[in-house]
Coordinates of C-alpha atoms (C1' of nucleotides) in Angstrom, one line a residue:
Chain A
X1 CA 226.5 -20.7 107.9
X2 CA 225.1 -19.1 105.0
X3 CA 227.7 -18.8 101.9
X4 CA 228.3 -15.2 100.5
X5 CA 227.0 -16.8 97.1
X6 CA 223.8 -17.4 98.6
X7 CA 223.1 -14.0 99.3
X8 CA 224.0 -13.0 95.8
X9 CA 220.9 -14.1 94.5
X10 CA 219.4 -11.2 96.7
X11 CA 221.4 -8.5 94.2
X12 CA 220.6 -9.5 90.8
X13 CA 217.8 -8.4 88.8
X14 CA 216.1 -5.0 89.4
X15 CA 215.9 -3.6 92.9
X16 CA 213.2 -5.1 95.1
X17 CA 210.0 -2.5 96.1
X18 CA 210.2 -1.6 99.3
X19 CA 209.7 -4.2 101.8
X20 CA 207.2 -4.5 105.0
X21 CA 208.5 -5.7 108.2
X22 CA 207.1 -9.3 108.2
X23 CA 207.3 -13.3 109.4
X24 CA 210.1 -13.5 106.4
X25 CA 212.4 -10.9 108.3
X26 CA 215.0 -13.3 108.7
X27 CA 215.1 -14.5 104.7
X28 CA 218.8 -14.1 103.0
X29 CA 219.0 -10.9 101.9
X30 CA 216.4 -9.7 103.3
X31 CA 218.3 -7.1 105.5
X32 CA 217.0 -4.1 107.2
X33 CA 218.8 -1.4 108.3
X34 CA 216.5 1.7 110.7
X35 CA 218.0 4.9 111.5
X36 CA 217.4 5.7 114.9
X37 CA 216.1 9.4 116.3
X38 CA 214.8 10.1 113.4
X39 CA 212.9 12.9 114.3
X40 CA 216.1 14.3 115.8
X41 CA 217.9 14.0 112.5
X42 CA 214.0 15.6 110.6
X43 CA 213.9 18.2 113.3
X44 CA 218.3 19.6 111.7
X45 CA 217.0 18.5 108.5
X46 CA 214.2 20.2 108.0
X47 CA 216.4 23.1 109.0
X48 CA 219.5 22.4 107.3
X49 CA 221.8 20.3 108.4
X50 CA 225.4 21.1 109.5
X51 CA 228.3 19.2 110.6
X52 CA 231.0 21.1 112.6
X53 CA 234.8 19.6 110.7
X54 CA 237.9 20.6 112.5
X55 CA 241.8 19.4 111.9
X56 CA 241.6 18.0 114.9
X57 CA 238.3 15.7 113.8
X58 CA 234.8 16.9 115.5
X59 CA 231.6 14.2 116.0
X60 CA 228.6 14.6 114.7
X61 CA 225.4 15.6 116.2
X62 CA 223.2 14.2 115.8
X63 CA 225.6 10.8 115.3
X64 CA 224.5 8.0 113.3
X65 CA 223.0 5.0 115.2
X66 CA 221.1 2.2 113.2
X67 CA 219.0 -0.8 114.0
X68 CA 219.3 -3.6 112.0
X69 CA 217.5 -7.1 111.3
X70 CA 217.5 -10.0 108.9
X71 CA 221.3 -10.6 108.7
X72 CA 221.8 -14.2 109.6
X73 CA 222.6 -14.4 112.7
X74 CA 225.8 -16.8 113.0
X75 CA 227.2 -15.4 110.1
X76 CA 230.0 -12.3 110.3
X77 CA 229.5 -8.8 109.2
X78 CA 231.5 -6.1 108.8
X79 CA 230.0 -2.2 109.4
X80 CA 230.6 0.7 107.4
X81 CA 230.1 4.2 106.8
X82 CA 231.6 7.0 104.1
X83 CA 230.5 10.2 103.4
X84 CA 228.7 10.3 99.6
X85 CA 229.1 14.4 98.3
X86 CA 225.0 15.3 97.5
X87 CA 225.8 16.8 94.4
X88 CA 228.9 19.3 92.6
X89 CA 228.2 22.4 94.3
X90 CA 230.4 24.2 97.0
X91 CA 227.7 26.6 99.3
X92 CA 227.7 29.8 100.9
X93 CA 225.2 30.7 103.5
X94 CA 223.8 34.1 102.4
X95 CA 221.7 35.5 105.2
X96 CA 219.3 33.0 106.2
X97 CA 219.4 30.3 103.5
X98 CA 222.0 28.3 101.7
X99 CA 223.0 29.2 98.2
X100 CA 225.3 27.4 95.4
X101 CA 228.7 29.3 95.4
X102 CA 230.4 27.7 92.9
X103 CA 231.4 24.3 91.2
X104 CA 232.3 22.0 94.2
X105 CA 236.4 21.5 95.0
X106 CA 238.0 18.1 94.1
X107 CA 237.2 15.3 96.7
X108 CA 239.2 14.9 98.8
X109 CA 240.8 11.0 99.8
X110 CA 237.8 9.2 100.4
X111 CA 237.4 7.6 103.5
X112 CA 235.4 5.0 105.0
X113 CA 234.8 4.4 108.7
X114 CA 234.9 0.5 109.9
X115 CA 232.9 0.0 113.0
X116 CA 234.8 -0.8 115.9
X117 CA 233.0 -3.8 116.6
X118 CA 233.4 -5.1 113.1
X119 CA 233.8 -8.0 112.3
X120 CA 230.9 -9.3 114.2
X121 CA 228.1 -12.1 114.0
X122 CA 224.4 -10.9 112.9
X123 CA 223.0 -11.8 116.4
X124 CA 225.5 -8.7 117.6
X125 CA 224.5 -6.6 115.3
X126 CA 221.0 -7.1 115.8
X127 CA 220.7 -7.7 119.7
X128 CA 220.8 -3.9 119.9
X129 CA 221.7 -0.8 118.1
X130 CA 224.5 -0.1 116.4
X131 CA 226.4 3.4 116.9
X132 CA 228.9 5.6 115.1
X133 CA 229.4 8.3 118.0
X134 CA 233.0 8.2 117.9
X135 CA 233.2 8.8 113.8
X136 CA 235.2 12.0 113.3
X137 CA 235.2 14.3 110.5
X138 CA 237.9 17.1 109.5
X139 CA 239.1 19.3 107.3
X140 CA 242.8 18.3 107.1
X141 CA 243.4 16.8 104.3
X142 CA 246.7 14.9 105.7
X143 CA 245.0 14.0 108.5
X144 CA 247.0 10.6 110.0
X145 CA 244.2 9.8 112.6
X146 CA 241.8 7.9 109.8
X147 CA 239.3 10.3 110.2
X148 CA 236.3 11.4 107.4
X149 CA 238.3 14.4 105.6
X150 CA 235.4 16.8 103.8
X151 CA 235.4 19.7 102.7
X152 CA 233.4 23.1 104.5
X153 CA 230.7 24.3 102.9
X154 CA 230.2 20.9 100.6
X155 CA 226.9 18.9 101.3
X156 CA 227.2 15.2 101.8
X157 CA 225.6 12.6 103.1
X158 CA 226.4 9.1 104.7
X159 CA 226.0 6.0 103.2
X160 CA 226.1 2.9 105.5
X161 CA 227.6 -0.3 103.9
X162 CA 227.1 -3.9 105.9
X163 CA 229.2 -7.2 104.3
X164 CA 228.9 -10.6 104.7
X165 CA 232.8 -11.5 106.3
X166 CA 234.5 -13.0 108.6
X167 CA 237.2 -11.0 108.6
X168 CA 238.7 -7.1 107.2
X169 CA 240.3 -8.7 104.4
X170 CA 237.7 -11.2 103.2
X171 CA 235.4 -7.9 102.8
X172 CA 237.2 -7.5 98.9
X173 CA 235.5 -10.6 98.4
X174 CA 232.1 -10.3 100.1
X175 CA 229.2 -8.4 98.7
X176 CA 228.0 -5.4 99.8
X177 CA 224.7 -4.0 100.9
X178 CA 224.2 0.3 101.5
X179 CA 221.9 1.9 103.0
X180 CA 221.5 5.9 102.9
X181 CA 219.0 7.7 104.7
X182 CA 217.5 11.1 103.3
X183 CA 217.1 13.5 106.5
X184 CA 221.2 12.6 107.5
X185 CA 222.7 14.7 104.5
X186 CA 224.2 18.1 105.9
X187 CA 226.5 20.7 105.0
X188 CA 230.0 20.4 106.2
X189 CA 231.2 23.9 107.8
X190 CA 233.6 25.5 110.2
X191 CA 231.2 27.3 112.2
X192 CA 227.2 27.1 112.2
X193 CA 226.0 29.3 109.9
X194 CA 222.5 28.8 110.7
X195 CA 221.7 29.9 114.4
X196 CA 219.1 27.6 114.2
X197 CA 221.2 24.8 113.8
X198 CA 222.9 26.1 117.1
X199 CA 220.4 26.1 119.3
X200 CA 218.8 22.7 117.9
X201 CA 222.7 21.6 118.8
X202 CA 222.7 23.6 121.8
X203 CA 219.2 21.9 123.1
X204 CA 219.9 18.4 122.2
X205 CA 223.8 18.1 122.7
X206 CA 224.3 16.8 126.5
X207 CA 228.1 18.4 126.0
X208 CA 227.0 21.9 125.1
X209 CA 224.8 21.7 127.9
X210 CA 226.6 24.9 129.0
X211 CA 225.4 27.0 126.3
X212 CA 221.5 26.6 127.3
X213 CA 220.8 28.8 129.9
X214 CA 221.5 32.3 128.8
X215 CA 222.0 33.9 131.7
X216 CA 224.9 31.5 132.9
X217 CA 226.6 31.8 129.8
X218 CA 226.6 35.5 130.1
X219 CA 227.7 34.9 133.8
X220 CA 230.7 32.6 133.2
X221 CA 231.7 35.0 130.5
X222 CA 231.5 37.9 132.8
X223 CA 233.7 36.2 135.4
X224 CA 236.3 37.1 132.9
X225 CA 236.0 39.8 131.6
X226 CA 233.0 42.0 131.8
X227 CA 233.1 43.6 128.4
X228 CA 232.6 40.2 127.0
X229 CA 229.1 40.2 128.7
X230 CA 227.9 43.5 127.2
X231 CA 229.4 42.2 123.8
X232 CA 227.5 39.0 124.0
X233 CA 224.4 40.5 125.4
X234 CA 224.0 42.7 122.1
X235 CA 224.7 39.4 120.4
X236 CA 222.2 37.6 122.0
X237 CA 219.9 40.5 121.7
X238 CA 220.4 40.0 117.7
X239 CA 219.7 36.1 118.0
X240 CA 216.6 36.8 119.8
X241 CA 215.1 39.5 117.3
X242 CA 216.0 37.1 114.8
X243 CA 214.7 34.5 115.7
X244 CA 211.5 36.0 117.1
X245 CA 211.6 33.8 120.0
X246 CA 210.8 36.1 123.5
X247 CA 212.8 35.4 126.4
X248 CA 210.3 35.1 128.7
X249 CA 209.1 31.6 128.0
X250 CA 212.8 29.8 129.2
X251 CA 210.5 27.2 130.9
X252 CA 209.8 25.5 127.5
X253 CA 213.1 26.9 125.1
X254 CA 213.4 23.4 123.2
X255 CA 209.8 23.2 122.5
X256 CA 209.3 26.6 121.5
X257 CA 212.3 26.4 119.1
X258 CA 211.1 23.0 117.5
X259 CA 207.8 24.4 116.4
X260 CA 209.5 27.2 115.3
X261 CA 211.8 25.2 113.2
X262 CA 208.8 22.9 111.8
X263 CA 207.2 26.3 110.7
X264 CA 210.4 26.2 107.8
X265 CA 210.2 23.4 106.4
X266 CA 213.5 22.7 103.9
X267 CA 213.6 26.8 103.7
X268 CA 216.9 27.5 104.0
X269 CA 217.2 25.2 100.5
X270 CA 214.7 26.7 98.5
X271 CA 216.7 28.6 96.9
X272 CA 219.4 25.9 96.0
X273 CA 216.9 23.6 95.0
X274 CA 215.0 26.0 92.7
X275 CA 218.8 26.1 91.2
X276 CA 219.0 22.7 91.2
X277 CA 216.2 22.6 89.1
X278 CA 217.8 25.0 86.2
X279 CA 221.2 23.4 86.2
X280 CA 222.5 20.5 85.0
X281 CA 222.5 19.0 88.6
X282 CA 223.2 15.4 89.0
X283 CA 220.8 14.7 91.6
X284 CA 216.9 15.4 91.7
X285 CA 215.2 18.9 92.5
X286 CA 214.4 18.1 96.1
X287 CA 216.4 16.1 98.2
X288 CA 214.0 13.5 99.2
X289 CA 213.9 12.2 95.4
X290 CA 217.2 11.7 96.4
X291 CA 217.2 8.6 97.7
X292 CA 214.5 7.0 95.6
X293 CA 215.6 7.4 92.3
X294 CA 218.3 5.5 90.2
X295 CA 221.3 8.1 91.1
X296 CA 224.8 8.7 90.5
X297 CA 227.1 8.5 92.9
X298 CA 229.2 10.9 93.6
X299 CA 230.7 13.4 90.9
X300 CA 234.1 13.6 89.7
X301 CA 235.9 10.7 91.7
X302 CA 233.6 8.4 91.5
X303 CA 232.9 4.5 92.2
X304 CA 233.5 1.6 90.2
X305 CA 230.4 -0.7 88.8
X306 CA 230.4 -4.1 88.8
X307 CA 227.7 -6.8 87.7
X308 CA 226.0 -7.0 91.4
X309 CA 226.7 -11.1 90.3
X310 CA 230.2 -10.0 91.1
X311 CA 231.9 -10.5 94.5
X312 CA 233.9 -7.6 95.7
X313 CA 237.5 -8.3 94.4
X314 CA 239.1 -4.8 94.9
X315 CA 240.4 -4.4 98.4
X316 CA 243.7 -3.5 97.4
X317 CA 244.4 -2.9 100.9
X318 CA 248.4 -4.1 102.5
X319 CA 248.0 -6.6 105.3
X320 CA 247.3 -6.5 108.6
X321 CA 250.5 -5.7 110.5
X322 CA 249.9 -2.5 107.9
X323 CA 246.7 -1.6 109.3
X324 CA 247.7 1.7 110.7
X325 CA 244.9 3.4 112.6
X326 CA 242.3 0.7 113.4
X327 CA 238.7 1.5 112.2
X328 CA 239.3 3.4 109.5
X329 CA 239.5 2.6 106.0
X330 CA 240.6 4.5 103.1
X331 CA 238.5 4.0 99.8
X332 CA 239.9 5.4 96.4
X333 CA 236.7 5.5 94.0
X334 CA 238.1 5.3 90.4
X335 CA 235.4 4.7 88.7
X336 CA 231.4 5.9 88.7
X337 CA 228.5 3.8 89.6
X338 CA 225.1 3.9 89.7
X339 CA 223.3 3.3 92.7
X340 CA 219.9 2.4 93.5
X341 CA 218.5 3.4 97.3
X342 CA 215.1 2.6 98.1
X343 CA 213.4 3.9 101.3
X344 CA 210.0 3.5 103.2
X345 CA 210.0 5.9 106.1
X346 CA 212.7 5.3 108.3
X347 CA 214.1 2.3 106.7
X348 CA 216.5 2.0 104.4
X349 CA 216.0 -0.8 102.0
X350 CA 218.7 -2.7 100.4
X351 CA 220.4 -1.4 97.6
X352 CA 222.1 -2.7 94.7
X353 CA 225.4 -1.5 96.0
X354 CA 228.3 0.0 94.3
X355 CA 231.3 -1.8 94.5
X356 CA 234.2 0.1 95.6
X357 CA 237.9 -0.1 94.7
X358 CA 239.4 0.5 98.3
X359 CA 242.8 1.3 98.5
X360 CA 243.5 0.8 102.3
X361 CA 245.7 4.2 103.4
Chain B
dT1 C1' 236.8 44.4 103.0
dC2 C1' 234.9 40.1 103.8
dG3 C1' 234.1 35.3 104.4
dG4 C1' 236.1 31.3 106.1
dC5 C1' 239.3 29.1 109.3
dT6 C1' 241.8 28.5 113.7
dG7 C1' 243.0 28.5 118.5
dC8 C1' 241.6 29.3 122.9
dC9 C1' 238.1 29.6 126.5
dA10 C1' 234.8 27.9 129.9
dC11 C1' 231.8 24.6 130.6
dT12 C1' 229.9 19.8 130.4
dT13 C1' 229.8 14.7 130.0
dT14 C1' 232.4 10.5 129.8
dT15 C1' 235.7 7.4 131.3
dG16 C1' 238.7 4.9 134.1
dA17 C1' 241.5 4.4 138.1
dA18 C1' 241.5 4.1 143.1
dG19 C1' 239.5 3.2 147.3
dA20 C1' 236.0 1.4 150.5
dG21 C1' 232.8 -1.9 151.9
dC22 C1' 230.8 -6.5 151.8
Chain C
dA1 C1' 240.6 -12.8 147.3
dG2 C1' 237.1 -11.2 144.5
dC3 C1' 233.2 -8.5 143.5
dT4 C1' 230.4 -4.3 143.6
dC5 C1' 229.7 0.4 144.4
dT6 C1' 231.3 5.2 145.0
dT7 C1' 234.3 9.0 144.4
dC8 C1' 237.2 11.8 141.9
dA9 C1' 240.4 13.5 138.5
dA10 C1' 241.6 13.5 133.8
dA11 C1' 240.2 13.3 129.1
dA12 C1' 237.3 14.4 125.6
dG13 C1' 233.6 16.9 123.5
dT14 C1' 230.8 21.3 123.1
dG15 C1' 229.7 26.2 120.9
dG16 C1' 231.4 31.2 121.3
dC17 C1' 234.5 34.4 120.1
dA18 C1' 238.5 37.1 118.6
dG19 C1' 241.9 37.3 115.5
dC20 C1' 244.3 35.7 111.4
dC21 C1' 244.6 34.9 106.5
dG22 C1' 243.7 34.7 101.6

DNA sequence: TCGGCTGCCACTTTTGAAGAGC
DNA sequence: AGCTCTTCAAAAGTGGCAGCCG
């Protein structure tokens, strides 16, 4: 097996240019992570993203599932994903578009979710995708279940972190790799605020599969009360003007919607990023320069930055036997770092990483 | 007054246990 | 006895909506 040093030759120096999928997939370092249904995750994006938090924890739609290749394949890795803010702004949606609302509130206690299968040899990884369907996020700050805890109306993003380790607590001393991708930010909220967003869910969610046909939506509703129906008849008749899409053509609802959608490209941001572009904003204009430029990551709490020639030595975690939910790790970012994405299409290239100081719950 | 949050609802998919058949 | 397949109920996951709260 492959020692952690070795890799950390891959992490020194200026970030690599993006890389080609080649013959040399398989050299040290040379890991590639893809985000699967990407044009799922374009179609919300190019419409806004937004992720649905509840005290109870809620999944996301789309969820985050990822290919990955040139980790070696006997050796262990461990899985990971937390939530990065986009920038220092809390949002409001104002009619049909986003708009800053104010100075973003303090983070709350960062959180980091460990894949289930983690700790697991390359070959796993790689033999087939990897999923994050049963991530949660919420609201509730105390939550006890491990879950992602945001705040509503706060973009963010998720940033995917694979180590070299054969085990949880080896991972303070393994070196990390990120990956983000550009089209999974979103907008954490309480209830959709774009109605777009609701039908894309609507369309491609198998469990709101009750919500797509109109008519028995209006039906079920009826069964229990009738004045429910005329209620949500007007409503609907409000959705449909405003969305200009006619009723008649139910044969082809999803279709008709997506090239609806595509006809708005990144609209319901123009108006944050033209204000993005007259503040003092921390990231880029537009969120694709995002990812491809040196950036800071996140605001006020922050990550710590290490030499990339250093191995991770802050998992200040307890032991095992204090390991309450399983899962889930808490990260405390005390410091800030800056972090280099690169990207080339779908794939995320590998990243000079930031180096966390995790304090396990 | 208003925007955001919460709890409940009806519906669906997923999951796992139990039973039947080979 | 052990395995596979089917059935069914419970659990979990959806968005909508009314009402509450700051």
């Amino acid at each position: 097996m492959q020692s952690i040093r070795d890799l950390k030759s891959n992490f020194s120096g200026p970030p690599p240019p993006p890389m080609a999928p080649g013959p040399d997939a398989y050299l040290q370092g040379n890991i590639r992570m893809t985000l699967e249904n990407t044009e799922l995750w374009k179609t919300f994006h190019e419409i806004g993203t937004e992720m649905i938090i509840t005290k109870p924890g809620r999944r996301m739609f789309p969820h985050c599932k990822v290919n990955l290749s040139g980790l070696i394949p006997c050796a262990k890795y461990v899985l990971l994903v937390d939530m990065v803010p986009e920038d220092g702004f809390r949002y409001k949606w104002n009619k049909k578009k986003w708009e800053v609302a104010g100075k973003a509130e303090p983070q709350p206690p960062c959180r980091t979710y460990l894949h289930p299968d983690s700790p697991a040899p390359g070959s796993h990884w790689m033999k087939q995708s990897v999923s994050f369907l049963k991530l949660k996020l919420t609201n509730n700050t105390l939550d006890q279940h491990g879950h992602i805890i945001l705040h509503s109306m706060h973009r963010y993003h998720p940033r995917f972190h694979i180590v070299q380790a054969d085990d949880l607590f080896s991972v303070r001393w393994s070196v990390f790799q990120t990956f983000t991708f550009p089209e999974t930010s979103f907008t954490a909220v309480t209830a959709y605020q774009n109605t777009k967003i609701t039908k894309l869910k609507i369309d491609h969610n198998p469990f709101a599969k009750g919500f797509r046909d109109e008519g028995t939506n209006k039906k079920r509703r009826a069964n229990k009360d009738p004045s429910c129906l005329e209620k949500r008849t007007k409503a609907s008749d409000i959705l449909n003007s405003e969305e200009d899409s006619p009723p008649e053509d139910e044969e082809l609802p999803k279709r008709k919607e997506e090239d609806g959608v595509k006809e708005e490209r990144y609209s319901p941001w123009d108006a944050e990023r033209e204000h993005r572009v007259r503040t003092d904003s921390p990231v880029g204009a537009d969120t694709r320069d995002l990812y491809s430029t040196e950036q800071l990551v996140p605001t006020p709490a922050s990550y710590q930055s290490y030499s990339t020639e250093q191995p991770l030595g802050q998992w200040g975690g307890p032991g095992p036997s204090q390991y309450p939910p399983p899962h889930h790790l808490t990260a405390d970012y005390t410091t800030q770092a800056v972090h280099h994405s690169y990207h080339h299409g779908n794939v995320a290239e590998w990243s000079q990483y930031p180096l966390f100081s995790y304090s396990c719950w």
